Coordinates of C-alpha atoms and ligand atoms in Angstrom, one line a residue:
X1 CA 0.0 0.0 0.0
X2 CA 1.7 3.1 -1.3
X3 CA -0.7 5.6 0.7
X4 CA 0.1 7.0 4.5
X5 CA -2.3 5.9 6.7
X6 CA -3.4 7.2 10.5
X7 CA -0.1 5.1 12.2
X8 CA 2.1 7.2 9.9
X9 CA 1.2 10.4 11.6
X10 CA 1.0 12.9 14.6
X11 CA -2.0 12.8 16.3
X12 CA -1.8 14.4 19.7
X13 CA -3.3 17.3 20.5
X14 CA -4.9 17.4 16.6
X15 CA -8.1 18.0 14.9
X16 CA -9.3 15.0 13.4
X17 CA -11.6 14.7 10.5
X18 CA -12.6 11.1 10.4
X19 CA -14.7 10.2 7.4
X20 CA -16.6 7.5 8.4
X21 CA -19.3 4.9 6.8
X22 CA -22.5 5.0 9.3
X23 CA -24.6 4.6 6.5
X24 CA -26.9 2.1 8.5
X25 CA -30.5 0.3 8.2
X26 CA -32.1 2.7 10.9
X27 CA -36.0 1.8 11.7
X28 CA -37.7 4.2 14.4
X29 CA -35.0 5.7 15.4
X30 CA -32.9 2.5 16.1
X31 CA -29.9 1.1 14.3
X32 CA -30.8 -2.3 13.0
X33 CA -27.3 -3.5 11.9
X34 CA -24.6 -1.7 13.5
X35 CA -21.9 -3.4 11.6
X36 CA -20.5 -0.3 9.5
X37 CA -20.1 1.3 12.9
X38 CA -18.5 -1.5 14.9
X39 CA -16.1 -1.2 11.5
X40 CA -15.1 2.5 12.3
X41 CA -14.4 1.8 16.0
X42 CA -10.8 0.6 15.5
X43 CA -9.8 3.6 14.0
X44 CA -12.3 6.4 16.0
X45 CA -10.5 4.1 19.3
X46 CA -6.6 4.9 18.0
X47 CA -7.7 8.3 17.3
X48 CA -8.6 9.0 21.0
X49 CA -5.8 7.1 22.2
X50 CA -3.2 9.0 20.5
X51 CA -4.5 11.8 22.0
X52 CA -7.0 13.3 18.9
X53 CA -9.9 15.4 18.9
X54 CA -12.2 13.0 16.7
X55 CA -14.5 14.8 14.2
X56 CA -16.7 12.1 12.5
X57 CA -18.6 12.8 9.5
X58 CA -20.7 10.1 7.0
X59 CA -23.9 10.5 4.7
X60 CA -26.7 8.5 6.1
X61 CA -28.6 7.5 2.3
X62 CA -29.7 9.9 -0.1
X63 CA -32.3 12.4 1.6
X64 CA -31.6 15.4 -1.4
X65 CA -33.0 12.4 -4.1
X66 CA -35.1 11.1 -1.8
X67 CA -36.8 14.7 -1.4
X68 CA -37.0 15.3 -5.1
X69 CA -38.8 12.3 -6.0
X70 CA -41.2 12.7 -3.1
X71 CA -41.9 15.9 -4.6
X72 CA -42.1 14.9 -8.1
X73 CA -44.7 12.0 -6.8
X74 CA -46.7 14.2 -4.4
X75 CA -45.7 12.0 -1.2
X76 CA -44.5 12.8 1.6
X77 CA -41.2 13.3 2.8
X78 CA -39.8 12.9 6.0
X79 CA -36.2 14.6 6.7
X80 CA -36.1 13.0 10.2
X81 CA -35.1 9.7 8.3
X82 CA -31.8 10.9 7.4
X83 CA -30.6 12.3 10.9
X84 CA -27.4 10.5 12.0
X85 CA -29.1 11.4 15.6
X86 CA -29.6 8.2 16.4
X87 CA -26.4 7.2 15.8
X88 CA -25.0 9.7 18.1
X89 CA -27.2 7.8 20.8
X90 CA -26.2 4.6 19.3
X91 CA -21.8 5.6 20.4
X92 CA -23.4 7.3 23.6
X93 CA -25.2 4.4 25.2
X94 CA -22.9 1.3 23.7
X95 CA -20.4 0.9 26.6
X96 CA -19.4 -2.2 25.0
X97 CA -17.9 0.1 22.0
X98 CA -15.3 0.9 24.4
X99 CA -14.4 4.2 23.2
X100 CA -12.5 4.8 26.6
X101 CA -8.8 5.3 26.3
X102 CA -6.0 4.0 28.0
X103 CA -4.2 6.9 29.9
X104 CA -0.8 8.4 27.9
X105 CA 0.5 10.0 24.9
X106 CA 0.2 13.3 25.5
X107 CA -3.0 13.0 27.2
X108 CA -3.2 15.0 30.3
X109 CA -5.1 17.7 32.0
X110 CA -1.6 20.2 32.0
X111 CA -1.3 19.4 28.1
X112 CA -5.1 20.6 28.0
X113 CA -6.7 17.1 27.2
X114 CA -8.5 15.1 29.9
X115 CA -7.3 12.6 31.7
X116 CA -8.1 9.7 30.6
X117 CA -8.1 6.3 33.4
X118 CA -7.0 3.1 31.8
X119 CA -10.6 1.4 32.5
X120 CA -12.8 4.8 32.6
X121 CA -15.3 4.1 29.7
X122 CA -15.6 7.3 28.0
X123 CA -18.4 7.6 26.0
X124 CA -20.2 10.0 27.5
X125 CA -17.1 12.2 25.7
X126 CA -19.1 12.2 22.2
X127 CA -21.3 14.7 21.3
X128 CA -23.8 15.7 18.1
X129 CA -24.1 18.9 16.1
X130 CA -27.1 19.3 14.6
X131 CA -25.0 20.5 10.8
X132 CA -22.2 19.3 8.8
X133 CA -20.9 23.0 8.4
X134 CA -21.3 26.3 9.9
X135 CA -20.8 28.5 12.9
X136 CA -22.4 25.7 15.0
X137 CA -20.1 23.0 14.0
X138 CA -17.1 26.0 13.9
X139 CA -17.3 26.3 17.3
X140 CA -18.1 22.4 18.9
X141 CA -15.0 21.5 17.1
X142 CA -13.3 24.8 18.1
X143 CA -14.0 23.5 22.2
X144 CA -13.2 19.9 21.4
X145 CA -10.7 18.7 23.9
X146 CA -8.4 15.7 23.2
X147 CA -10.3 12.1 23.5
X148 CA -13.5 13.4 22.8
X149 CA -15.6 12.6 19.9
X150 CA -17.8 15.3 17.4
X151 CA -20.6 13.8 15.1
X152 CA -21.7 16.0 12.5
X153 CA -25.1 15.4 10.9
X154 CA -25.7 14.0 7.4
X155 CA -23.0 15.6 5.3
X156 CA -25.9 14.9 1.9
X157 CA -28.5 17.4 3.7
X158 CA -26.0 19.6 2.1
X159 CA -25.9 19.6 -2.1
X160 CA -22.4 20.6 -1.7
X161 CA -21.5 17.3 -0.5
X162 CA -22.0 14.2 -3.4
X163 CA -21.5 18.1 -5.9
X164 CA -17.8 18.2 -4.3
X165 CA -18.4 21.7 -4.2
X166 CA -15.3 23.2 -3.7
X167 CA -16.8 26.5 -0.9
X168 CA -18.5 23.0 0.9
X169 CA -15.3 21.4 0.7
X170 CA -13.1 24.2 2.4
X171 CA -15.9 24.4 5.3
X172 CA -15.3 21.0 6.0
X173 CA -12.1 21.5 6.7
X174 CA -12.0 24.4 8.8
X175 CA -10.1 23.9 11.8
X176 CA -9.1 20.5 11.1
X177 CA -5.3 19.5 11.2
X178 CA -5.7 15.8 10.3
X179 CA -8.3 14.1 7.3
X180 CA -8.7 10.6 7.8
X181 CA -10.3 8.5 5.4
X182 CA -12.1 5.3 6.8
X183 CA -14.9 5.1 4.4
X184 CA -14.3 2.2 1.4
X185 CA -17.5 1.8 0.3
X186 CA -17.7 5.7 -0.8
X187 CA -14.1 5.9 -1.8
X188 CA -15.6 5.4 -5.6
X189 CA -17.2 8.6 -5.5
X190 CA -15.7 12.4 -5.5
X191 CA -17.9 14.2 -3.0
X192 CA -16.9 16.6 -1.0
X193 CA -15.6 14.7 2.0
X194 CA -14.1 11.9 0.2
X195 CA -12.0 14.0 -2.3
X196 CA -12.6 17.8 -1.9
X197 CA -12.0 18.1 1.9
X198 CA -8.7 16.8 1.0
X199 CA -7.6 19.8 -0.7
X200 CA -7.8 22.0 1.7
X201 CA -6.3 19.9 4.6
X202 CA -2.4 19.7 5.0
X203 CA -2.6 15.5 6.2
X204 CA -4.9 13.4 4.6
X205 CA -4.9 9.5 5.4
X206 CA -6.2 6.4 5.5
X207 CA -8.2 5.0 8.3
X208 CA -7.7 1.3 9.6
X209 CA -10.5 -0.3 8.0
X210 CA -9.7 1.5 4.9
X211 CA -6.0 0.6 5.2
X212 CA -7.5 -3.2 5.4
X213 CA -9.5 -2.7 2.5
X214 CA -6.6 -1.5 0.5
X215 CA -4.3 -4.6 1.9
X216 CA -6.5 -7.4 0.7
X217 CA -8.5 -6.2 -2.7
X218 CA -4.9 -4.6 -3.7
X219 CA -3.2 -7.6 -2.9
X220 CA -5.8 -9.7 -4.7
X221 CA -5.5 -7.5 -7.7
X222 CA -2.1 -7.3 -7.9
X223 CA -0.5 -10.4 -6.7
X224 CA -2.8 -12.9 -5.9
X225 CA -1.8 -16.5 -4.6
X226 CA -3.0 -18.8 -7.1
X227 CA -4.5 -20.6 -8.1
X228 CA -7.3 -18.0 -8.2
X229 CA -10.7 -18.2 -8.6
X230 CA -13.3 -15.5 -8.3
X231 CA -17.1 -16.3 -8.3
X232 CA -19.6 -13.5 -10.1
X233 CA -23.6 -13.2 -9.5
X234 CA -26.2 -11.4 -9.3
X235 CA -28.8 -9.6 -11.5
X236 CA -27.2 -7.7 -14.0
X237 CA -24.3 -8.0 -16.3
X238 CA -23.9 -4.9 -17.4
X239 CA -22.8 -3.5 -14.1
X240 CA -19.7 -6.0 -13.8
X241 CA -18.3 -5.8 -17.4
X242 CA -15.3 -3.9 -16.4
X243 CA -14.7 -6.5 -13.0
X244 CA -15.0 -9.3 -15.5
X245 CA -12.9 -8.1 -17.7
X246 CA -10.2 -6.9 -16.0
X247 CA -10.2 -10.4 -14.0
X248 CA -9.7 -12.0 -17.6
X249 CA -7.1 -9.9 -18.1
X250 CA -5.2 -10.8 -14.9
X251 CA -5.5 -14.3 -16.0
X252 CA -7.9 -15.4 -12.6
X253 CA -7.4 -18.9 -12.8
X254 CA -11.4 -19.8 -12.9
X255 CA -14.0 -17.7 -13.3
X256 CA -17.5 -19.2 -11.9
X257 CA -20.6 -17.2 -13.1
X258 CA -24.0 -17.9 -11.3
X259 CA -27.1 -15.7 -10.4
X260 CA -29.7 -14.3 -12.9
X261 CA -26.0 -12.8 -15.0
X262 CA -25.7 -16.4 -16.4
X263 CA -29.0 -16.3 -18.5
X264 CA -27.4 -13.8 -20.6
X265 CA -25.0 -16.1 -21.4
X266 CA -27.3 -19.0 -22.1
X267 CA -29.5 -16.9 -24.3
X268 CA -26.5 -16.0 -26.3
X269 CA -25.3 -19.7 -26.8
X270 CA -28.9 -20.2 -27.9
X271 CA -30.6 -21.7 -25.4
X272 CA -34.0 -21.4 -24.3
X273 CA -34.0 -19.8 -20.9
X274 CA -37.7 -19.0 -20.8
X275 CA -39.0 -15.9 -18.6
X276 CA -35.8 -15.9 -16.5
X277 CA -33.8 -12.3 -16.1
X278 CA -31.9 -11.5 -19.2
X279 CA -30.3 -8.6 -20.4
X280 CA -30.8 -9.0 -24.4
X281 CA -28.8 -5.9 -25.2
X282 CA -25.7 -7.7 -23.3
X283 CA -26.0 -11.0 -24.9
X284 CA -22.8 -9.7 -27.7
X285 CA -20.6 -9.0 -24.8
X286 CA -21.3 -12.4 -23.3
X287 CA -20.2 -13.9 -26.4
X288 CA -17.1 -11.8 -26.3
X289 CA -16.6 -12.6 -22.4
X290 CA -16.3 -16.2 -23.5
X291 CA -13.9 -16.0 -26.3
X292 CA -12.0 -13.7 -23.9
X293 CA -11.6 -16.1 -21.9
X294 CA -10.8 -18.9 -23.8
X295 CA -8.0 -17.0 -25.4
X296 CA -6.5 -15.8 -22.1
X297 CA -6.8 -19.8 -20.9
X298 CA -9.2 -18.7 -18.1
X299 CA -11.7 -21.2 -17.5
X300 CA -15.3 -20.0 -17.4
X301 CA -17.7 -21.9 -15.5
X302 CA -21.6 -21.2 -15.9
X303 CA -23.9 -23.1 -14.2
X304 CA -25.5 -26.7 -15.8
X305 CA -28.8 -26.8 -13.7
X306 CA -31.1 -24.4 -11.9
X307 CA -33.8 -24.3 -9.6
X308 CA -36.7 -22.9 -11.8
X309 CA -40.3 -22.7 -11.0
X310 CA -43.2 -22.4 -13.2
X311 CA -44.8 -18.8 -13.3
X312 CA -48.2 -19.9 -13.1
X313 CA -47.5 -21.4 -9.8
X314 CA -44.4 -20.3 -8.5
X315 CA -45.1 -21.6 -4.9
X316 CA -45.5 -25.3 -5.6
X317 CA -43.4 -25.6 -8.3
X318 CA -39.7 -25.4 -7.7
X319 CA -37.5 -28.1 -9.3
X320 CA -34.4 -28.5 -10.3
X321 CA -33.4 -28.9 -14.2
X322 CA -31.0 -29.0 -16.7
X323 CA -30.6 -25.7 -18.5
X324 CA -31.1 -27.3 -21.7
X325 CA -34.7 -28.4 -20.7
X326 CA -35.8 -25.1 -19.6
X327 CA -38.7 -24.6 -21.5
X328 CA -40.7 -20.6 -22.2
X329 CA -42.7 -21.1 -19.0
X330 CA -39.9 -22.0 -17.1
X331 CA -38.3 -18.9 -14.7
X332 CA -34.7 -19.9 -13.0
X333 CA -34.4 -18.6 -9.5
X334 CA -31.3 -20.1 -8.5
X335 CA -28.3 -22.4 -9.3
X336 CA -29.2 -26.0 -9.2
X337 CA -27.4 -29.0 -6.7
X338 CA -25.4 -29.8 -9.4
X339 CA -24.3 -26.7 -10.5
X340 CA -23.1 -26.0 -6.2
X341 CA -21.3 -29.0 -6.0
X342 CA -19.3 -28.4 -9.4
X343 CA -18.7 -24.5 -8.3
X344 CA -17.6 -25.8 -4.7
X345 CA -15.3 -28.6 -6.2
X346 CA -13.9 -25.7 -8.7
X347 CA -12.6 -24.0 -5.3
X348 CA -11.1 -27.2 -3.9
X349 CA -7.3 -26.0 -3.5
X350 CA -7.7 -22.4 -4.4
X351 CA -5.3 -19.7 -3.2
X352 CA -7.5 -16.5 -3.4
X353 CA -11.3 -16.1 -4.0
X354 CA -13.2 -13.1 -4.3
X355 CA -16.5 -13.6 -4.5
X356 CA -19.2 -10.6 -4.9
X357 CA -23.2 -10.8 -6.2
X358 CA -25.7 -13.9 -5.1
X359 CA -26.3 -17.1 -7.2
X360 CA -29.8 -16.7 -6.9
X361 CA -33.3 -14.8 -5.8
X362 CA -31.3 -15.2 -2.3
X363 CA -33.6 -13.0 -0.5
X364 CA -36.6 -15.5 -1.1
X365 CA -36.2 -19.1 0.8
X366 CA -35.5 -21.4 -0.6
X367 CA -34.0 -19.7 -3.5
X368 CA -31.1 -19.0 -1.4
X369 CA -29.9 -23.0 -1.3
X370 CA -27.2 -22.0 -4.1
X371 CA -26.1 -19.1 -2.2
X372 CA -25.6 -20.5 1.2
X373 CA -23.7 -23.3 -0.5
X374 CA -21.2 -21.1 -2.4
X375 CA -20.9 -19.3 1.0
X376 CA -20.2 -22.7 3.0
X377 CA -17.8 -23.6 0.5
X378 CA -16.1 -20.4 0.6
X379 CA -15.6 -21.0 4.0
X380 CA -13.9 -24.2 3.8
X381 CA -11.6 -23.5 1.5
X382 CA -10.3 -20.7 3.2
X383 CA -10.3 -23.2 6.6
X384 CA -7.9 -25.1 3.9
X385 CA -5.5 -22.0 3.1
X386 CA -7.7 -19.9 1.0
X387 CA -7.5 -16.0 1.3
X388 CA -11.3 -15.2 0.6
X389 CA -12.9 -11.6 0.2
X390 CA -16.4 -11.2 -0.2
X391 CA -18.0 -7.7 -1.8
X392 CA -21.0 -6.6 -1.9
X393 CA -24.3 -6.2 0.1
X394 CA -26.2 -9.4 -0.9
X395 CA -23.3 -11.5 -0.9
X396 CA -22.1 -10.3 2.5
X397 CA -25.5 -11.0 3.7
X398 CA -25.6 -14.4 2.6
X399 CA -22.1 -15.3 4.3
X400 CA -24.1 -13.1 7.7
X401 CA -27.1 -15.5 7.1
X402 CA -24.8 -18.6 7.1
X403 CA -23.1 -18.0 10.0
X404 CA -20.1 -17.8 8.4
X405 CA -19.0 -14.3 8.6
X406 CA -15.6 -15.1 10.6
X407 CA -14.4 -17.9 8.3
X408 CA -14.0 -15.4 5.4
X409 CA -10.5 -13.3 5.6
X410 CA -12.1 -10.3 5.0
X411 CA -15.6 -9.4 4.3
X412 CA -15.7 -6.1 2.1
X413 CA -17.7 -3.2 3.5
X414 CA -17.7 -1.4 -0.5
X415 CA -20.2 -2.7 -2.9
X416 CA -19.1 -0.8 -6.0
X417 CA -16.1 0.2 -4.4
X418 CA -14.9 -3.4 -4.1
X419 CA -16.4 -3.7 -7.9
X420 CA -14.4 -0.9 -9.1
X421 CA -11.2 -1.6 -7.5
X422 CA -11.2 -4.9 -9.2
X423 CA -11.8 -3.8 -12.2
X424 CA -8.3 -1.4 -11.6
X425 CA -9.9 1.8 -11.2
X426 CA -8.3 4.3 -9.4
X427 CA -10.6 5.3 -6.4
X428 CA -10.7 9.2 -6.2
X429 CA -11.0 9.0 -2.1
X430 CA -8.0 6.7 -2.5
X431 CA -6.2 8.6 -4.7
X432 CA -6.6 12.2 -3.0
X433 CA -4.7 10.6 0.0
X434 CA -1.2 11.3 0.6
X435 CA 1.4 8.4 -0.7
X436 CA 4.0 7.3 1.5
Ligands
LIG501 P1 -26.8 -7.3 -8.3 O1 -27.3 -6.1 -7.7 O2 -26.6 -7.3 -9.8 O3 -25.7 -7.9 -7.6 O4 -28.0 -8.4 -8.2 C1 -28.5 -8.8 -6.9 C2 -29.9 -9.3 -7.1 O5 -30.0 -10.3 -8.1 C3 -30.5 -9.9 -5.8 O6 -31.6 -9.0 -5.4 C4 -31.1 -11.2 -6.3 O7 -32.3 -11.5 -5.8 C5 -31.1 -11.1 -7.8 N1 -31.0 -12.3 -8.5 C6 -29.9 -13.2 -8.6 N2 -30.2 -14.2 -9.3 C7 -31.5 -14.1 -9.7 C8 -32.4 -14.9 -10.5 N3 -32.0 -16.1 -11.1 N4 -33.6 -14.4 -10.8 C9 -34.0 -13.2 -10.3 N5 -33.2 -12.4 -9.5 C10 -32.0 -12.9 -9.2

């Protein structure tokens, strides 16, 4: 990793803008998954032990679309939905976050921090501004004292923010000595805290989780173990042309393609595929994707049976076929028991998997069967050696759903990021940080 990250500098005493990724399911005012948060803690908790004042900042959805549509459709909007509020209440009331530090570096009353008791939990040191910029933020963070914690409020109530409006930009940064970024799964996207803020502030870093990101995708990307096999799904090809492609052109050693994606391919070769998802405009570029592959000596594995169900009774009618006998009423919903056991023997022995989109409608049971055995098979290889990432929201939730979240090496918190790193894109939050 060529870019500095937060062990590289200074922290005592210093302003510290930590952009973070609390982008989380909240319903009623509570948090119903807290994992992007438990994901910043390593890097809010060095913060405050080196001796920091901790700004945090994140988005929380997409409330200035959100308003717009409402508007266009004559519903109602409801801003409340996008405070990071309870969030703040979230850091407050979670002892168990430990966001308490251990006494030391340059942490002491006479150096103007607070003293700060090796077991003294201190979470009752974070506080909320009701704004991402202005006077009112200006002055919280003016009186921040080292160890304690800012939250600013939804940086995308501001336009500035995903416009990386320069004028937003600079107010972001005012009075901070120390940008930190920590949040992957924006990194893709030039707003105003991922890329603009950076201008105008002197150190600009990576986070831990960030750093972690970095670590395994580049490592993956760049020199992976082999052999190496990475496993595609989902809905759409379109969106993971340039992943595919660029994982030809590092010569992965298989490439296993499952989900609703493989029916373009079918459809291409000329099979019936019925009323299952297919993206007819793509069907050339899955013809081109295979003789890709066959000329760079990747082998390309698509599935050779699905579950499919009949769409005048899709309750009662789940089977599992070859895909040459689907027939036009036929819809496939998943990757069939033959298909799973071929794509789990595939990554017998493998060296580096990434995995990112679902091999079926994994959201409805029992269409998630194909899924949760890629997932379990993930798993044992990397019990057998494998370095395993998994990208990508549905994915991720799949390995959750299994149980299997801490047999993977490293679970990926980007969904597009992930995607677009893979395909060698150069991240713009990435590359606005200084290199080493
Ligand atoms: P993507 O956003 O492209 O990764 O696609 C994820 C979505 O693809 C999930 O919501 C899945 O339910 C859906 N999906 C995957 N396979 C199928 C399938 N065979 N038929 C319908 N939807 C599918």
């Amino acid at each position: 990793m060529n870019k500095k990250t937060i062990k590289d500098v200074d922290l005592s005493g210093k302003t510290v803008f930590i952009r973070v990724d609390f982008n989380v399911p909240i319903k009623d005012g509570e948090i119903e998954d807290d994992t992007r948060i438990q994901g910043a803690i390593p890097t809010i908790k060095y913060a405050i032990d080196h001796g920091a004042k901790v700004v945090l900042a994140s988005h929380l959805g997409r409330p200035l679309k959100d308003k717009k549509k409402a508007e266009e459709k004559g519903t109602e909007f409801d801003p409340g939905k996008y405070s990071l509020k309870p969030v703040y209440e979230f850091l407050r009331s979670h002892s168990d976050l430990q966001l308490h530090s251990a006494a030391g570096e340059g942490v002491s009353p006479e150096s103007g921090g607070v003293a700060l008791g090796k077991a003294e939990i201190k979470n009752d040191a974070v506080f909320f501004v009701e704004d991402g910029v202005g006077e009112k933020v200006e002055e919280a963070v003016s009186r921040l004292q080292s160890g304690q914690v800012l939250l600013l409020e939804n940086l995308r109530l501001h336009a500035g923010e995903e416009k990386n409006d320069a004028e937003f930009a600079q107010k972001l940064a005012k009075g901070i000595d120390v940008y930190v970024n920590d949040a992957f799964g924006t990194a893709h996207r030039a707003h105003a805290s991922t890329e603009g803020i950076t201008h105008f502030v002197e150190t600009c870093v990576a986070g831990l989780l960030m750093e972690k990101e970095l670590e395994f995708l580049g490592k993956a990307l760049n020199n992976p173990e082999r052999p190496f096999v990475a496993i595609l799904g989902g809905a759409k090809v379109s969106d993971k042309i340039p992943v595919i492609e660029s994982l030809i052109d590092r010569k992965v050693d298989k490439l296993l393609i499952g989900g609703a994606m493989a029916y373009t391919f079918f459809k291409a070769q000329g099979y019936t595929v019925g009323k299952s998802l297919v993206e007819d405009d793509m069907m050339p570029t899955a013809l081109e994707i295979e003789e890709k592959a066959k000329a760079a000596g990747v082998e390309l594995l698509l599935p050779t049976d699905h579950q499919v169900v009949d769409s005048y009774d899709p309750i009662n009618s789940r089977k599992a076929i070859q895909i040459e006998f689907t027939n036009a009423g036929l819809v496939g919903l998943d990757i069939g028991p033959d298909t799973a056991a071929r794509f789990a023997n595939a990554l017998k022995g493998a060296k580096t998997i990434v995995w990112n989109g679902p091999m079926g409608m994994f959201e409805e049971k029992p269409f998630d069967e194909g899924t949760i055995a890629i997932a379990n098979a993930v798993a044992e290889a990397t019990e057998k050696g494998a370095t395993s990432i998994v990208g990508g929201g549905d994915s991720v939730a799949a390995v959750n759903q299994a149980g299997l979240a801490d047999k993977i090496s490293h679970i990926s918190t980007g969904g597009g990021a992930t995607l677009e790193f893979l395909a060698g894109d150069i991240l713009p939050g990435v590359e606005a940080l200084d290199n080493k």
